[in-house]
XYZ file of C-alpha atoms in Angstrom:
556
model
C 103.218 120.331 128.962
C 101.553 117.822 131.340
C 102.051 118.379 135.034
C 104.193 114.989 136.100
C 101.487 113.749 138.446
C 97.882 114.927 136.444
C 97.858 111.625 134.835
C 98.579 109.436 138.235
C 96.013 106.571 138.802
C 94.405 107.157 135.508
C 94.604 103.668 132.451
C 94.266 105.727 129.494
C 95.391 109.762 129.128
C 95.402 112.196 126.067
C 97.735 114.686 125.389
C 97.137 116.939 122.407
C 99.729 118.911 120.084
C 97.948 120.918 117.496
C 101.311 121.175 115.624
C 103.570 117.551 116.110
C 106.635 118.864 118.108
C 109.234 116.526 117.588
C 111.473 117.132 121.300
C 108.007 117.749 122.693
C 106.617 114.723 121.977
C 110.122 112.649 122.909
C 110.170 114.575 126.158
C 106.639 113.277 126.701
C 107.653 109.782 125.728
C 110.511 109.643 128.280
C 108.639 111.565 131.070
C 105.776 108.600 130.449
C 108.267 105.553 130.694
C 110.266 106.967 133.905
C 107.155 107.337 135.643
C 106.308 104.321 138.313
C 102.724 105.640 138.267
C 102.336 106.398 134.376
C 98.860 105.625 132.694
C 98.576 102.173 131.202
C 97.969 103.792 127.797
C 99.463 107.339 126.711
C 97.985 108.786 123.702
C 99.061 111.537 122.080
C 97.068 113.600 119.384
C 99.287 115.216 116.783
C 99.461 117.282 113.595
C 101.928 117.487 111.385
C 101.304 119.154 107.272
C 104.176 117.059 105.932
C 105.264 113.277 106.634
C 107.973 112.908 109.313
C 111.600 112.416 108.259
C 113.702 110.007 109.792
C 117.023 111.661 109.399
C 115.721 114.786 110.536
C 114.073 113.510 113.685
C 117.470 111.750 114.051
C 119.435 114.961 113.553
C 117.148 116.746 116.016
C 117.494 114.446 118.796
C 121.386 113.602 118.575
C 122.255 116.640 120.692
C 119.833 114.659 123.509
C 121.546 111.268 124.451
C 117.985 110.655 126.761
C 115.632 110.858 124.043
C 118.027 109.217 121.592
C 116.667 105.542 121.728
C 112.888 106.795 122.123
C 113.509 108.652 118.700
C 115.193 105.823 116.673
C 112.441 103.384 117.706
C 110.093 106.726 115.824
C 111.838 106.718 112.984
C 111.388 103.405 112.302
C 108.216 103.960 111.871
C 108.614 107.272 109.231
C 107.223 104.938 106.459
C 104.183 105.641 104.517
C 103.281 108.619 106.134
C 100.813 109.301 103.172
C 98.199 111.951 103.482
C 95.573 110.992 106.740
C 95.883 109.999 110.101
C 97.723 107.164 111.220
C 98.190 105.519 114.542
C 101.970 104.717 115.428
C 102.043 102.108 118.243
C 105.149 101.934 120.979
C 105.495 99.563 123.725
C 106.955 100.657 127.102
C 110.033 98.444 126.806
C 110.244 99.234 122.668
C 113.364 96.976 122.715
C 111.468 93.647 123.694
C 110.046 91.593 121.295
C 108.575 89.240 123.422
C 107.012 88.819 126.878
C 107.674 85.793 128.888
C 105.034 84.984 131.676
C 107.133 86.353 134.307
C 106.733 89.910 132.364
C 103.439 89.804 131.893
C 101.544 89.185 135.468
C 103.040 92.745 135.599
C 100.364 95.861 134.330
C 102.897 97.694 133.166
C 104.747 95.023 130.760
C 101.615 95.814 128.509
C 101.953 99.723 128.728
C 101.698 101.194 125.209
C 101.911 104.820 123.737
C 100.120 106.019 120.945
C 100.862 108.454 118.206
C 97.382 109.364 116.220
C 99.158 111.668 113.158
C 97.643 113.704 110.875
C 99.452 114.286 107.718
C 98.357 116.885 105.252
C 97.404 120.288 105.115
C 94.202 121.133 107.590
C 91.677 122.184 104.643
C 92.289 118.769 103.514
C 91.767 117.181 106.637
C 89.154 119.231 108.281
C 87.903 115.951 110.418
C 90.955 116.483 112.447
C 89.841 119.097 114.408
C 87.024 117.051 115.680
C 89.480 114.972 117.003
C 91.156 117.321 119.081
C 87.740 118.983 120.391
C 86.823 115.097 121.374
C 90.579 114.472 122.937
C 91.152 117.385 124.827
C 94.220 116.888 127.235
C 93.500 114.719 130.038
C 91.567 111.480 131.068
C 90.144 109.796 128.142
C 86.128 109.309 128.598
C 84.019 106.347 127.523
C 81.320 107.910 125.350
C 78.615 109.799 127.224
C 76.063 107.070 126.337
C 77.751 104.424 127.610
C 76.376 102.494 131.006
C 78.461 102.347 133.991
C 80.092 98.771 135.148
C 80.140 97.177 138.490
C 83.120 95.043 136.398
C 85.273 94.939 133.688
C 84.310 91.189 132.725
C 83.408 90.376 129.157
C 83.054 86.913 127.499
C 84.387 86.690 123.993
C 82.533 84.107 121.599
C 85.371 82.752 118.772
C 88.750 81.950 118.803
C 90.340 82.964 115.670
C 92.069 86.722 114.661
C 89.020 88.615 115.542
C 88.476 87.570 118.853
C 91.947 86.737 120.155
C 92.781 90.388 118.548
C 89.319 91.990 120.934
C 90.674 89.508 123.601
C 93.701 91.425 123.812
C 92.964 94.737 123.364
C 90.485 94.482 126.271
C 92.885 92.894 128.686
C 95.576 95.014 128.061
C 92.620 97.986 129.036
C 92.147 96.105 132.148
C 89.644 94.229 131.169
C 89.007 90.346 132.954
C 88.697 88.677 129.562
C 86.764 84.675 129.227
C 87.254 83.767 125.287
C 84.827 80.812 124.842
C 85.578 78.432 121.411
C 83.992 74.987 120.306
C 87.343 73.937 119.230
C 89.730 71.832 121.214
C 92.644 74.777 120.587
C 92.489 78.261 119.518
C 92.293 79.059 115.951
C 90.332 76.073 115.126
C 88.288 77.706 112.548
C 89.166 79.688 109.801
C 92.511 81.767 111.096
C 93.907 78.077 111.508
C 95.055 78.701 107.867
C 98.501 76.877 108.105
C 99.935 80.434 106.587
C 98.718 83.171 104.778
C 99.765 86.477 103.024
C 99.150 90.183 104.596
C 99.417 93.156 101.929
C 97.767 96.495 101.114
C 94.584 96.606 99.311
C 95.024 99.117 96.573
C 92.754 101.047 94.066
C 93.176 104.287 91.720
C 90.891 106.084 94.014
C 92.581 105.081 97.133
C 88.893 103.888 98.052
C 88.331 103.080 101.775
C 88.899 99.654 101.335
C 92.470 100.733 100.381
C 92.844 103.030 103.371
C 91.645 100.623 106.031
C 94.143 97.824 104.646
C 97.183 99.926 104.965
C 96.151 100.922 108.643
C 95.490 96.986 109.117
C 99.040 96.121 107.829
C 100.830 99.048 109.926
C 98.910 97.517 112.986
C 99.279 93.809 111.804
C 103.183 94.429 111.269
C 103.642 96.027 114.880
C 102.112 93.169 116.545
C 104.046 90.585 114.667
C 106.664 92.155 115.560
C 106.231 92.506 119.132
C 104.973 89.097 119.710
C 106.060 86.394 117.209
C 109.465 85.013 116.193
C 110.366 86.345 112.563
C 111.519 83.546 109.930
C 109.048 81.346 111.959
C 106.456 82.418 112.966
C 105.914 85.539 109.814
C 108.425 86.935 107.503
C 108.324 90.431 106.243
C 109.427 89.419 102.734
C 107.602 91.654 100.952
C 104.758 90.566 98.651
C 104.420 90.382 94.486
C 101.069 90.997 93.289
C 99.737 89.662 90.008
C 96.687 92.391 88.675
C 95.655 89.218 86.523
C 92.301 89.293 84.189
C 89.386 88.884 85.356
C 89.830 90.270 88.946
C 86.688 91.802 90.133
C 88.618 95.121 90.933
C 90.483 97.470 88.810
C 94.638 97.492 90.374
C 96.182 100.535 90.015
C 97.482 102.999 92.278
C 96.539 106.739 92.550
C 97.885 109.591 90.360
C 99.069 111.249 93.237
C 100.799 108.198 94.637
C 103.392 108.451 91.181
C 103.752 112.520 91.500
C 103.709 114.296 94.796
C 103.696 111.461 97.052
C 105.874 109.059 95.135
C 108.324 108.789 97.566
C 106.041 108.197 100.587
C 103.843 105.827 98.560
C 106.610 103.786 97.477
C 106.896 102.444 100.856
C 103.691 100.840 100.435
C 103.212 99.963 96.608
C 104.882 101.005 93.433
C 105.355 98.966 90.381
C 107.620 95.622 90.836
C 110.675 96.138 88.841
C 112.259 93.716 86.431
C 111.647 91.013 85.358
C 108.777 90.789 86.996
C 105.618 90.871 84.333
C 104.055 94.152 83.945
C 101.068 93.668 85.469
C 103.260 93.242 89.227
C 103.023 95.669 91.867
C 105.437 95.174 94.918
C 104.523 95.927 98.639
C 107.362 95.765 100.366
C 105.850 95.435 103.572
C 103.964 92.846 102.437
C 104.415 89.380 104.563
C 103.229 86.040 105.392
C 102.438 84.426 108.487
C 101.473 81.559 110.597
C 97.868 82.628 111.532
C 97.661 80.171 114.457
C 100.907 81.143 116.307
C 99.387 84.916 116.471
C 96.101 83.861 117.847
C 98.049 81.989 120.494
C 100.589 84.941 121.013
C 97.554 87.276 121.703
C 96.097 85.032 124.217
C 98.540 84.685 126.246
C 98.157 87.627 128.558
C 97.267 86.971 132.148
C 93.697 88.605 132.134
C 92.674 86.240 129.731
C 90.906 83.264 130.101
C 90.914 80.615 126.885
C 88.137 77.538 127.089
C 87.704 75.296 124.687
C 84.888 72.723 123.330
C 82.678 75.572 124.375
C 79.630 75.677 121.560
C 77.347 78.244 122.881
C 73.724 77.821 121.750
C 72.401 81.152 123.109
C 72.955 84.633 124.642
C 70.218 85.982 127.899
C 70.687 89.021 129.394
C 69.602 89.774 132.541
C 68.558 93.669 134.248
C 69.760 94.582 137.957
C 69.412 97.410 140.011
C 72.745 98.323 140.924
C 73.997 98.747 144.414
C 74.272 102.816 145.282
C 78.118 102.854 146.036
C 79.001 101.253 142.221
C 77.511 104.718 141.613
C 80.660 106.690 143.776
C 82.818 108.505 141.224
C 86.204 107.099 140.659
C 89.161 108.477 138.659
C 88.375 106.506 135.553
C 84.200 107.073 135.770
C 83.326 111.108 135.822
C 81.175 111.005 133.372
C 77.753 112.302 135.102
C 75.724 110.526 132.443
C 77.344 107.356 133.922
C 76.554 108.233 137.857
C 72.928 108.863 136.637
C 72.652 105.097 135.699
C 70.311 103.026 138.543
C 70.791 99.492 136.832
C 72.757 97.798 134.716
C 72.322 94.071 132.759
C 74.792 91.154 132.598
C 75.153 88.611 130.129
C 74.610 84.720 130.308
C 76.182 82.470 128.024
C 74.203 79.302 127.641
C 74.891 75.665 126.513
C 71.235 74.487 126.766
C 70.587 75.504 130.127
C 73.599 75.687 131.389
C 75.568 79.120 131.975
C 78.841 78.532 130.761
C 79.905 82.451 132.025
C 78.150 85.304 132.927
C 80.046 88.956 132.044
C 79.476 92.700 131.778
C 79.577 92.975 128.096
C 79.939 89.722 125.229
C 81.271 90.186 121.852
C 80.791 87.742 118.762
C 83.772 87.012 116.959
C 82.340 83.318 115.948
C 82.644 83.663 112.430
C 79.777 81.719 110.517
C 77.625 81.027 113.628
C 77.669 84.667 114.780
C 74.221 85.320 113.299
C 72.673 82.478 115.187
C 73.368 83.555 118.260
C 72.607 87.651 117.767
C 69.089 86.143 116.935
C 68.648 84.624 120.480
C 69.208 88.138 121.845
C 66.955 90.453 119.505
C 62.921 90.538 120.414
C 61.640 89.303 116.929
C 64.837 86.962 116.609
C 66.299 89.188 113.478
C 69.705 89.118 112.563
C 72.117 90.322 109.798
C 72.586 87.969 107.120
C 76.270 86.628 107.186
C 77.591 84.312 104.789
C 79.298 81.267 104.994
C 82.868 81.860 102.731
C 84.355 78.256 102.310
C 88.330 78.299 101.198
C 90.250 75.247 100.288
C 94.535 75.309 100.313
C 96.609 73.274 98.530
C 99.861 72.412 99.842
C 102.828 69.899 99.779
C 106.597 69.153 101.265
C 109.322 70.765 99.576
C 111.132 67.419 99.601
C 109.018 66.123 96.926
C 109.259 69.832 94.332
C 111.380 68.237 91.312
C 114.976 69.661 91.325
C 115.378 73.022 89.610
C 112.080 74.162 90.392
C 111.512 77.326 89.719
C 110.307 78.637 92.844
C 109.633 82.786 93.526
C 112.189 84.550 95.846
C 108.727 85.791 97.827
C 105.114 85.204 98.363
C 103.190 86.368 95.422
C 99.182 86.944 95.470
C 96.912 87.617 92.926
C 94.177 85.335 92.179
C 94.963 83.523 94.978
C 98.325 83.151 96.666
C 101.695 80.933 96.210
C 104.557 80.952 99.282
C 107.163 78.276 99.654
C 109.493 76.882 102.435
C 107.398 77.690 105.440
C 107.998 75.578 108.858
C 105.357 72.605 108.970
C 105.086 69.539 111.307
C 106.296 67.694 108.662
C 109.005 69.748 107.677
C 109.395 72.825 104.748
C 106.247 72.984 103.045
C 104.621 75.353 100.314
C 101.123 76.265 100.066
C 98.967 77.846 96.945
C 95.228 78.836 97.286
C 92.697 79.615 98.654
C 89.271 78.782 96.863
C 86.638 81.480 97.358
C 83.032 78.938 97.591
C 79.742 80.754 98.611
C 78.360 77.713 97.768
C 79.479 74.822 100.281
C 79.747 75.947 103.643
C 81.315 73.505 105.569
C 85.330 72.785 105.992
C 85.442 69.108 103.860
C 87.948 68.812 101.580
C 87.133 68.515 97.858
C 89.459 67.299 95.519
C 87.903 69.420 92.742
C 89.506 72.979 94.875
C 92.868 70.866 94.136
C 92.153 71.388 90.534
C 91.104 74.857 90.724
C 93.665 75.894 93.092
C 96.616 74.592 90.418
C 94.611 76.632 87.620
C 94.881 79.869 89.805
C 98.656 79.096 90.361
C 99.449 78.575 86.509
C 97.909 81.600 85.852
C 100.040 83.688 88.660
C 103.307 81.550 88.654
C 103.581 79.350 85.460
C 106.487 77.649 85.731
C 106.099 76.738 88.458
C 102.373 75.461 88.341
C 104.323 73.224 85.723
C 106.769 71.604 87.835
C 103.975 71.432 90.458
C 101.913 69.685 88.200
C 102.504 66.314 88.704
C 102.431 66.408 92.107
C 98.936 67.333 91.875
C 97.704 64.595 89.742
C 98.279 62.377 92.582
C 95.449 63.951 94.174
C 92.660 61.352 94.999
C 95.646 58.369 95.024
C 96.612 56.106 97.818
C 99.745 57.769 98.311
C 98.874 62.009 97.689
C 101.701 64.169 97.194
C 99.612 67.536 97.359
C 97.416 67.874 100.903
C 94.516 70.303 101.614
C 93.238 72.437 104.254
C 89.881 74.295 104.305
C 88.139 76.678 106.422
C 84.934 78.590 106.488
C 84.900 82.586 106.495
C 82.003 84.740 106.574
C 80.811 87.731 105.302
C 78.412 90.478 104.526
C 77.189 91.530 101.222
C 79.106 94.918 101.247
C 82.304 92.754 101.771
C 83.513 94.815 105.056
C 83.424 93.457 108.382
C 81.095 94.300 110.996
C 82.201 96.076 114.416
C 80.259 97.126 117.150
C 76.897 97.121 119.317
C 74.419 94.298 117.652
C 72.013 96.555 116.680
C 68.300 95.767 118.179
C 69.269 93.913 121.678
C 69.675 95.200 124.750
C 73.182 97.659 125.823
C 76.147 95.190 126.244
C 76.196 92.937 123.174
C 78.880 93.808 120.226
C 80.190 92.112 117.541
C 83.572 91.951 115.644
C 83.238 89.784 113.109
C 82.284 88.899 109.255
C 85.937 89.786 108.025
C 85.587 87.512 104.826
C 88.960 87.172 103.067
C 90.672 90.378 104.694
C 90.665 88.878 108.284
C 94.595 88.816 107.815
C 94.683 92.594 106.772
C 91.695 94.450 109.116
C 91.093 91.660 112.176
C 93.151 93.209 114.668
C 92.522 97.286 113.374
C 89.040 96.005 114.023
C 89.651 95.110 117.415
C 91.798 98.262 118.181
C 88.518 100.117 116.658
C 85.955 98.499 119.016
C 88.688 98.844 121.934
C 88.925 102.849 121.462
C 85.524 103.271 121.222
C 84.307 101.464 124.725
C 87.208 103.456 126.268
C 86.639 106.983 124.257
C 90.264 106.748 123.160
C 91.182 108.089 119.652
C 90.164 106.575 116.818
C 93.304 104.594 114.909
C 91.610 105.625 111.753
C 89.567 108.400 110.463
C 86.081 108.535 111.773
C 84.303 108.070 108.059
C 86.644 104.894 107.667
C 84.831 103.693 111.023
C 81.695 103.848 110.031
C 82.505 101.693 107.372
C 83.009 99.126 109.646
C 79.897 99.805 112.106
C 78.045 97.196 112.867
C 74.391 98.977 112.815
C 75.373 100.463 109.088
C 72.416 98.084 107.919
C 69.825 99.852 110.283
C 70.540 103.417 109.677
């Protein structure tokens, strides 16, 4: 057990069980949260060969009225405890919901622990004692070849998901956080998608694609729920998934998932019952959401600072000695690799010549123009190749759906998406889309996506494509019943996002970006990932699911 005081004046502390104890870990929990000087972020390393119960746990704390609440708020989050590690999330106060501004110019309103779990019998998971020899119990480590700071400052380039998502991660680290955007509000690019649908990717080889999207929902679903206003802001309706022809992927779920894990995998996916067509799967933590109102939620912390009409044209960084007393150990920097350090570089972000902020580290998160600017920073001016991902939605007020409309009792994806009676300026709206366009790769509206967007819907949701239809024939009128949105997304050609260092430019330059059409589902994981990894936290998923994401993948 942890001495009371050995984590005093530390931000981050691990604390390893090789075998999950249940009381143990509750004990832990409650020691953490009555403690004035507690780390900012408690993570515990655990093991466990079958998924935890929530009745059990329950059962096994009811004789323990002081760890009572912290083990109800755990059992709520039993679910899908399918074999691999998973990263259960807790804030101090697990009771609020949200933070007002009062709350948060105090550190510890933002205090969170961790639970990384391993589920599954150790030959299966033999990564997982890497884990533990890389956690051991104690201060958590940035990575040995890290640089030592003067500062935690770092600028973040974008505005949408991504980069609200790294915004927050960062400041909740401690981190003094500038998010530059050439929008006039946050989310003006592509997460200003007036609402979109977040479900599990799945596959009948639970690829990694499949694995990263559940941890991206988990994670996705905490935060919602912590920060937005549910019915509002998100819903956790549950989602109905069309496996329609023609889909580039085959749908399915494992083998495994309808035998010896049926009952955990049903809390993710099974087969949507009648009389729903046969080729529906339900996730019934599947939900939709107001994109916008989350990037806004994560910003508002107080080491955050949001400017907008900010369009960077170029990235210079610039090499310092550093004074001798940044080199004086402190609590949080032991590492000797990190005392050895005699300079270090900052960062200038330029508009022309002007430096709009200068910072410690910069990530991209700017979508579309992300390659642009890595190529001001690398010698030869290289840079990946991301592409521009145009999508166009279709959407219209309720008021004018015909009477008797057929209308489904959730949001259904497929080819493309359908959900109804969502808030809207101008009152209850629905929305069906979005066009996937390589080919145009700027945000106008075409009246041609109209079309193809009401195809997509009569081949998820008929009927009521039918009803719909007339509505969309006044497209291209003087008095348009059916409205459009479009943003540009971006992507690589591997169709996975890209996290981490910008390979070939000097130490200090990252990147979270290129999320293409899974921004919903793996933008903030992403940002957890890249958070972890400056901090040498643990992982919230395995270590050969991360280096799907990593950004120098390309280069190796």
């Amino acid at each position: 057990m942890t001495r009371r005081n050995a984590w005093h004046g530390c931000n981050s502390w691990c604390h390893t069980q090789a075998s999950f104890d249940e009381l143990a870990f509750l004990r832990l929990w409650h020691d953490w949260t009555a403690d004035a000087a507690r780390p900012t972020h408690l993570h515990v390393v655990a093991h466990t060969a079958q998924p935890l119960q929530a009745d059990a746990l329950l059962t096994t704390a009811a004789a323990h009225t002081e760890l009572l609440s912290f083990a109800q708020q755990l059992a709520e989050q039993c679910w899908g405890l399918l074999p691999g590690i998973h990263r259960l999330r807790f804030a101090l106060n697990g009771d609020a919901r949200r933070h007002t501004t009062e709350t948060s110019q105090n550190s510890h309103s933002h205090a969170r622990l961790s639970l990384t779990l391993c589920v599954g019998q150790h030959k299966d998971w033999p990564e997982f004692a890497d884990v533990l020899r890389a956690h051991p119990m104690g201060l958590c480590t940035p990575p040995v070849d890290a640089p030592a700071l003067n500062e935690r400052t770092v600028t973040i380039i974008g505005a949408g998901i991504a980069g609200a998502g790294t915004a927050r991660a960062l400041a909740e680290r401690g981190w003094q956080v500038t998010v530059l955007d050439a929008g006039d509000a946050p989310a003006a690019g592509a997460s200003g998608l007036p609402v979109g649908v977040v479900a599990p990717h799945t596959s009948h080889d639970d690829s990694g694609v499949s694995r990263l999207s559940r941890a991206g929902l988990r994670l996705m679903e905490q935060t919602m729920r912590l920060l937005l206003t549910e019915g509002v802001d998100w819903g956790c309706t549950g989602v109905r998934e069309r496996r329609l022809p023609g889909k580039t992927r085959r749908g399915g779920v494992p083998l495994s998932w309808l035998h010896e894990h049926a009952h955990t995998a049903n809390d993710w996916t099974h087969k949507a019952p009648p009389p729903a067509p046969d080729d529906a799967y339900w996730h019934p933590h599947g939900a939709w959401l107001r994109p916008a109102q989350l990037v806004r939620a994560l910003l508002a912390h107080p080491n955050i600072r949001w400017q907008g009409h900010a369009k960077v044209d170029a990235l210079k960084c610039i090499t310092h000695e550093k004074h001798e007393a940044s080199n004086a150990p402190t609590p949080q920097t032991t590492n000797p690799a990190h005392l050895a350090n005699t300079s270090a570089s900052k960062w200038q972000v330029l508009q022309g010549n002007k430096v709009l902020v200068e910072s410690s580290r910069v990530v991209l998160a700017a979508g579309p123009g992300s390659a642009a600017l890595i190529a001001t920073a690398t010698e030869d001016g290289s840079a990946p190749r991301i592409n521009p991902l145009r999508g166009q939605v279709s959407w219209g007020l309720m008021a004018d759906v015909p009477a008797g409309t057929y209308m489904p009792a959730t949001p259904v994806n497929g080819n493309g998406s359908f959900v109804h009676n969502i808030t809207s300026p101008d009152g209850p709206a629905w929305y069906t889309g979005a066009t996937y366009d390589r080919i145009n790769g700027d945000a106008r509206l075409l009246d041609a996506d109209h079309a193809e967007n009401l195809e997509r819907l009569q081949a998820l949701e008929p009927d009521t494509a039918a009803a719909l239809a007339p509505l969309f024939a006044t497209v291209g009128t003087d008095a348009p019943r059916v409205h459009g949105w479009a943003g540009v997304r971006c992507g690589v050609h591997d169709r996975l996002p890209m996290t981490g260092r910008v390979p070939n430019t000097p130490e200090g330059l990252y990147m979270n970006a290129a999320m293409g059409s899974r921004g919903l589902t793996l933008g903030l994981l992403c940002s957890e990932l890249l958070a972890t990894q400056w901090h040498g936290e643990p992982l919230p998923i395995e270590a050969r699911l991360a280096k799907f994401l990593d950004a120098t993948r390309f280069n190796k």
